[in-house]
Amino acid sequence: MSGRPQVKISEDLRLCVEFRDVAAAALRISGHVVKTPLIANDELDRILSAKVLLKAETLQTTGSFKFRGALNRVLRMTPAERKGGIVAWSSGNHALAISAVAARNGIKATILMPSDAPRTKIEGAERFGGTVRLYDRATEVRETIGAEIAAATGAVIIPPYDDPDIMAGQGTVALELAEQARERGVSLEMLAVSCSGGGLAAGCAIAMNGASPDTRVFCVEPAGFDDTARSLASGRRESNAPGARSLCDALQVATPGELTFPVNQALLAGAVAVTDDEVRRAMRLAHDLLKLVVEPGGVAPLAAALAGKLDVAGKTVALVLSGGNVDHDTFARCIAV
């Protein structure tokens, strides 16, 4: 694992989201989200030779951390914007979250989802009240479709990560986690989160920079989608190879977000990638040892720790298990390793 030096926000660096935005988001969504548990397990500590705390966002409303950002963004919509509805795109968890939040607030939502998204996520978005429009990843551009729908209907586009209110909402995961750690008298040395477009990583990095500045924040990506790791190394946003595929359906993006990358470039301590086999082993361990159902993208930080790609030995670390929405058949195959 290659780490970057400890970083602090300099006075002349202006990021699109600040700690006060995350704190405001936490107040705004309080009472509407689940305060998810911070789980410890002695056997896992023994396996990793570390003190490990697991933030179980698998138990969040709609089954992932995405509910936090979606709720924060929708609660900031004006009455006029609500009348026009919402258009969003997602491979799954953002779709579920926007569908649920929109329905709760009486807002119409059109969700663009890839045709190869897990069936459980497509059906979930429809069940929560969203109108799903499937598209072909290879031949269609979701942003173009979304812009056309917004222009025709007056809907507000709510992207899955490249939005300051989404990022601030996702950052409440780390803000809540830091508070829970303090209540236990624990000083966190490391936090690791899954990364696709970078909204969770950016929000959590900002939250930790304000609430626990000595905690180094790492992001974990799937092999073949290590765009953030390569972008941190090169200093510019890198893209993934067209046609790449990963078991971690929730973490497949073309390139880091335009808004999220500058935050992650400034604040992340590093990024690592995990293979599908490493993800499967982590899903199996989460099921057998922790009795948790974690989706492939959500288990990536645990996979990285188990594979030795995060240097956790002898440290007190927190790992975010960011989602638990996985098809039954896929889950059964994964834990059969």
Coordinates of C-alpha atoms in Angstrom, one line a residue:
M1 CA 0.0 0.0 0.0
S2 CA 1.5 3.3 -1.1
G3 CA 0.5 6.2 1.3
R4 CA 0.6 9.9 0.8
P5 CA 1.8 12.3 3.4
Q6 CA -0.6 13.6 6.0
V7 CA -2.5 16.5 4.4
K8 CA -4.2 19.5 5.8
I9 CA -6.4 22.1 4.1
S10 CA -4.3 25.2 3.5
E11 CA -5.9 28.6 3.9
D12 CA -5.6 29.3 0.2
L13 CA -7.3 26.1 -0.9
R14 CA -11.0 26.4 -1.5
L15 CA -13.0 23.1 -1.9
C16 CA -16.6 22.9 -3.0
V17 CA -17.6 21.3 0.3
E18 CA -16.4 22.3 3.8
F19 CA -16.7 20.7 7.2
R20 CA -19.5 23.1 8.1
D21 CA -21.5 21.7 5.1
V22 CA -21.2 18.2 6.4
A23 CA -22.2 19.3 9.9
A24 CA -25.2 21.2 8.5
A25 CA -26.2 18.1 6.5
A26 CA -26.0 16.0 9.6
L27 CA -28.5 18.3 11.4
R28 CA -30.7 18.4 8.3
I29 CA -31.1 14.7 7.9
S30 CA -31.1 13.9 11.6
G31 CA -34.2 11.9 12.6
H32 CA -34.7 10.7 9.0
V33 CA -31.7 8.4 8.7
V34 CA -30.5 5.3 10.6
K35 CA -27.6 5.9 13.0
T36 CA -25.9 2.8 11.8
P37 CA -23.9 0.7 14.3
L38 CA -20.1 0.6 14.7
I39 CA -19.3 -3.1 15.0
A40 CA -16.3 -4.7 16.7
N41 CA -15.3 -8.3 16.5
D42 CA -12.6 -10.0 18.5
E43 CA -11.9 -12.7 15.9
L44 CA -11.6 -10.1 13.1
D45 CA -9.2 -8.2 15.3
R46 CA -7.1 -11.3 15.7
I47 CA -7.1 -12.1 11.9
L48 CA -6.0 -8.6 11.0
S49 CA -3.8 -8.0 14.1
A50 CA -5.6 -4.7 14.5
K51 CA -8.4 -3.0 16.4
V52 CA -11.1 -2.9 13.7
L53 CA -14.4 -1.0 13.8
L54 CA -16.9 -1.6 11.0
K55 CA -19.5 1.0 10.1
A56 CA -22.5 -1.0 8.9
E57 CA -24.2 1.3 6.3
T58 CA -25.7 -2.0 5.0
L59 CA -28.3 -1.3 7.7
Q60 CA -29.1 2.2 6.4
T61 CA -32.5 3.0 4.8
T62 CA -32.5 1.6 1.3
G63 CA -29.5 -0.6 2.2
S64 CA -26.7 1.9 1.6
F65 CA -25.0 5.2 2.6
K66 CA -26.5 6.7 -0.6
F67 CA -29.7 7.5 1.3
R68 CA -27.8 10.2 3.3
G69 CA -26.7 12.2 0.3
A70 CA -30.0 11.8 -1.6
L71 CA -31.9 13.0 1.4
N72 CA -29.7 16.0 2.0
R73 CA -29.9 17.1 -1.6
V74 CA -33.7 16.7 -1.9
L75 CA -34.4 18.5 1.3
R76 CA -32.6 21.5 -0.2
M77 CA -34.8 21.6 -3.3
T78 CA -37.1 24.6 -3.6
P79 CA -40.9 24.2 -4.0
A80 CA -40.6 25.2 -7.7
E81 CA -37.9 22.6 -8.3
R82 CA -39.9 19.9 -6.6
K83 CA -42.8 20.5 -9.0
G84 CA -40.5 19.6 -11.9
G85 CA -39.4 16.4 -10.4
I86 CA -36.0 14.7 -10.4
V87 CA -33.9 12.8 -12.9
A88 CA -31.0 10.7 -11.7
W89 CA -28.7 8.0 -13.0
S90 CA -27.2 5.1 -11.1
S91 CA -26.2 1.5 -11.3
G92 CA -28.3 0.9 -8.2
N93 CA -27.8 2.4 -4.8
H94 CA -28.3 6.1 -5.7
A95 CA -31.3 4.9 -7.7
L96 CA -32.8 3.3 -4.7
A97 CA -32.1 6.2 -2.5
I98 CA -33.5 8.9 -4.8
S99 CA -36.6 6.8 -5.5
A100 CA -37.3 6.5 -1.8
V101 CA -36.5 10.1 -0.8
A102 CA -38.5 11.4 -3.7
A103 CA -41.5 9.3 -2.9
R104 CA -41.4 10.3 0.8
N105 CA -41.5 14.0 -0.3
G106 CA -44.1 13.6 -3.0
I107 CA -41.7 14.3 -5.9
K108 CA -41.7 12.4 -9.2
A109 CA -38.4 10.7 -10.0
T110 CA -37.1 9.3 -13.3
I111 CA -34.1 7.0 -12.7
L112 CA -31.7 6.0 -15.5
M113 CA -30.1 2.6 -14.8
P114 CA -27.8 0.4 -17.0
S115 CA -29.6 -2.6 -18.4
D116 CA -27.0 -4.9 -16.8
A117 CA -27.6 -3.5 -13.3
P118 CA -28.5 -6.1 -10.7
R119 CA -32.2 -7.0 -11.0
T120 CA -32.7 -6.5 -7.2
K121 CA -31.7 -2.9 -7.6
I122 CA -33.8 -2.2 -10.7
E123 CA -36.8 -3.7 -9.0
G124 CA -36.0 -1.9 -5.7
A125 CA -36.0 1.5 -7.4
E126 CA -39.4 0.7 -8.9
R127 CA -40.7 -0.6 -5.6
F128 CA -39.6 2.6 -3.9
G129 CA -41.6 4.7 -6.4
G130 CA -39.1 5.7 -9.1
T131 CA -39.8 5.4 -12.8
V132 CA -36.9 3.4 -14.3
R133 CA -35.5 4.0 -17.8
L134 CA -32.9 1.4 -18.7
Y135 CA -30.0 2.3 -21.0
D136 CA -27.1 0.4 -22.7
R137 CA -23.7 1.3 -21.2
A138 CA -22.0 0.5 -24.5
T139 CA -24.1 2.6 -26.8
E140 CA -25.8 5.3 -24.7
V141 CA -24.6 8.1 -22.5
R142 CA -26.6 8.5 -19.3
E143 CA -25.8 12.1 -18.9
T144 CA -27.1 12.9 -22.3
I145 CA -30.3 11.1 -21.7
G146 CA -30.7 12.8 -18.4
A147 CA -30.2 16.2 -19.8
E148 CA -32.8 15.5 -22.5
I149 CA -35.4 14.5 -19.9
A150 CA -34.6 17.5 -17.7
A151 CA -35.0 19.8 -20.7
A152 CA -38.3 18.3 -21.6
T153 CA -39.8 18.1 -18.2
G154 CA -38.1 20.8 -16.1
A155 CA -36.7 18.1 -13.7
V156 CA -33.7 18.7 -11.5
I157 CA -30.7 16.5 -12.3
I158 CA -29.3 14.9 -9.2
P159 CA -26.1 13.0 -10.1
P160 CA -24.8 10.2 -7.9
Y161 CA -21.6 11.9 -6.6
D162 CA -20.7 15.1 -8.4
D163 CA -22.9 17.5 -6.3
P164 CA -21.9 19.4 -3.2
D165 CA -25.0 18.5 -1.3
I166 CA -24.6 14.8 -2.1
M167 CA -21.0 14.9 -1.0
A168 CA -21.9 16.7 2.2
G169 CA -24.6 14.1 2.9
Q170 CA -22.3 11.2 2.3
G171 CA -19.8 12.8 4.7
T172 CA -22.2 12.3 7.6
V173 CA -21.1 8.6 7.6
A174 CA -17.6 9.7 8.8
L175 CA -19.0 12.4 11.1
E176 CA -21.2 9.9 12.8
L177 CA -18.4 7.3 12.9
A178 CA -16.0 9.8 14.5
E179 CA -18.6 10.6 17.2
Q180 CA -19.2 6.9 17.9
A181 CA -15.4 6.3 18.2
R182 CA -15.0 9.2 20.6
E183 CA -17.8 7.8 22.8
R184 CA -15.8 4.6 23.0
G185 CA -12.6 6.5 23.9
V186 CA -11.1 5.3 20.6
S187 CA -8.6 7.3 18.5
L188 CA -8.8 6.3 14.9
E189 CA -5.6 6.0 12.9
M190 CA -7.2 5.0 9.6
L191 CA -10.5 5.1 7.8
A192 CA -11.1 3.2 4.5
V193 CA -14.1 3.6 2.3
S194 CA -15.2 2.3 -1.1
C195 CA -14.8 4.6 -4.1
S196 CA -16.5 4.9 -7.5
G197 CA -17.0 8.5 -8.5
G198 CA -15.6 9.6 -5.2
G199 CA -18.5 11.2 -3.4
L200 CA -18.3 9.0 -0.3
A201 CA -14.5 9.3 -0.1
A202 CA -14.6 13.1 -0.5
G203 CA -17.4 13.6 2.0
C204 CA -15.7 11.4 4.5
A205 CA -12.3 12.9 4.0
I206 CA -13.8 16.4 4.7
A207 CA -15.6 15.1 7.7
M208 CA -12.5 13.5 9.2
N209 CA -10.3 16.4 8.4
G210 CA -12.6 18.5 10.7
A211 CA -13.6 15.9 13.3
S212 CA -10.6 13.7 13.5
P213 CA -7.7 15.3 11.6
D214 CA -5.1 12.7 12.6
T215 CA -7.1 9.9 10.9
R216 CA -5.7 9.0 7.5
V217 CA -8.4 8.3 4.9
F218 CA -8.0 5.8 2.2
C219 CA -10.3 4.8 -0.6
V220 CA -10.6 1.3 -2.1
E221 CA -11.5 0.6 -5.8
P222 CA -12.0 -2.6 -7.8
A223 CA -9.2 -3.8 -10.0
G224 CA -9.8 -2.4 -13.5
F225 CA -11.5 0.7 -12.0
D226 CA -8.6 2.1 -10.1
D227 CA -9.1 5.5 -11.7
T228 CA -8.8 7.4 -8.4
A229 CA -5.5 5.6 -7.5
R230 CA -4.0 6.4 -10.9
S231 CA -5.4 10.0 -10.8
L232 CA -3.8 10.6 -7.4
A233 CA -0.5 9.3 -8.9
S234 CA -0.6 11.4 -12.0
G235 CA -2.2 14.5 -10.6
R236 CA -5.0 14.6 -13.2
R237 CA -8.3 12.7 -13.7
E238 CA -7.6 9.4 -15.4
S239 CA -10.1 7.1 -17.2
N240 CA -10.7 3.4 -17.1
A241 CA -10.5 1.2 -20.1
P242 CA -13.8 1.0 -22.1
G243 CA -15.5 -2.3 -21.6
A244 CA -13.9 -3.1 -18.3
R245 CA -16.1 -5.1 -15.9
S246 CA -16.0 -5.8 -12.1
L247 CA -18.0 -7.9 -9.6
C248 CA -18.3 -4.5 -7.8
D249 CA -21.2 -3.2 -9.9
A250 CA -21.7 -0.2 -7.7
L251 CA -18.1 1.0 -8.2
Q252 CA -17.9 1.0 -12.0
V253 CA -17.3 4.6 -13.3
A254 CA -15.4 5.9 -16.2
T255 CA -13.3 8.6 -14.4
P256 CA -13.3 10.4 -11.0
G257 CA -15.8 13.1 -10.5
E258 CA -15.0 16.7 -11.6
L259 CA -16.0 18.0 -8.2
T260 CA -14.9 15.0 -6.0
F261 CA -11.4 14.6 -7.4
P262 CA -10.0 17.9 -6.2
V263 CA -11.2 17.1 -2.7
N264 CA -9.8 13.6 -2.8
Q265 CA -6.5 14.8 -4.3
A266 CA -6.2 17.3 -1.4
L267 CA -7.2 15.1 1.5
L268 CA -6.9 11.3 0.8
A269 CA -3.9 9.5 2.2
G270 CA -4.0 7.0 -0.7
A271 CA -6.0 4.5 -2.7
V272 CA -5.8 0.8 -3.3
A273 CA -7.5 -1.7 -5.6
V274 CA -9.0 -5.2 -4.8
T275 CA -9.7 -8.1 -7.1
D276 CA -13.0 -9.9 -7.5
D277 CA -11.6 -12.9 -5.7
E278 CA -10.5 -10.8 -2.8
V279 CA -14.0 -9.3 -2.7
R280 CA -15.7 -12.7 -2.7
R281 CA -13.5 -13.8 0.3
A282 CA -14.4 -10.7 2.2
M283 CA -18.2 -11.2 1.5
R284 CA -17.8 -14.8 2.8
L285 CA -16.1 -13.6 6.0
A286 CA -18.6 -10.9 6.6
H287 CA -21.4 -13.5 6.3
D288 CA -19.8 -16.2 8.3
L289 CA -18.1 -14.2 11.0
L290 CA -20.1 -11.0 11.3
K291 CA -23.5 -12.3 10.1
L292 CA -23.8 -9.4 7.6
V293 CA -24.9 -9.4 4.0
V294 CA -22.6 -7.0 2.2
E295 CA -22.7 -6.3 -1.5
P296 CA -19.4 -6.5 -3.5
G297 CA -18.8 -2.8 -3.8
G298 CA -19.7 -2.3 -0.1
V299 CA -17.2 -4.9 1.2
A300 CA -14.1 -3.5 -0.7
P301 CA -12.4 -1.9 2.4
L302 CA -12.7 -5.1 4.3
A303 CA -11.3 -7.0 1.3
A304 CA -8.4 -4.6 1.1
A305 CA -7.6 -5.1 4.8
L306 CA -7.8 -8.9 4.5
A307 CA -5.6 -9.0 1.4
G308 CA -2.9 -6.9 3.1
K309 CA -3.4 -4.0 0.8
L310 CA -4.1 -1.7 3.7
D311 CA -1.4 -1.6 6.3
V312 CA -3.7 -2.1 9.4
A313 CA -1.5 -4.3 11.6
G314 CA -1.1 -2.8 15.0
K315 CA -3.5 0.1 14.2
T316 CA -7.0 1.2 15.2
V317 CA -8.9 1.4 12.0
A318 CA -12.5 1.9 10.7
L319 CA -13.9 0.3 7.6
V320 CA -17.1 1.4 6.1
L321 CA -19.3 -1.4 4.8
S322 CA -21.2 0.9 2.4
G323 CA -24.0 -1.2 1.0
G324 CA -25.9 -4.5 1.2
N325 CA -28.0 -4.6 -2.0
V326 CA -27.0 -7.7 -3.8
D327 CA -28.9 -10.3 -5.9
H328 CA -29.6 -13.6 -4.0
D329 CA -27.9 -15.6 -6.7
T330 CA -24.8 -13.4 -6.9
F331 CA -24.5 -13.4 -3.1
A332 CA -24.8 -17.2 -3.0
R333 CA -22.1 -17.7 -5.6
C334 CA -19.8 -15.2 -3.8
I335 CA -20.0 -16.8 -0.4
A336 CA -19.5 -20.3 -1.9
V337 CA -15.8 -19.6 -2.4

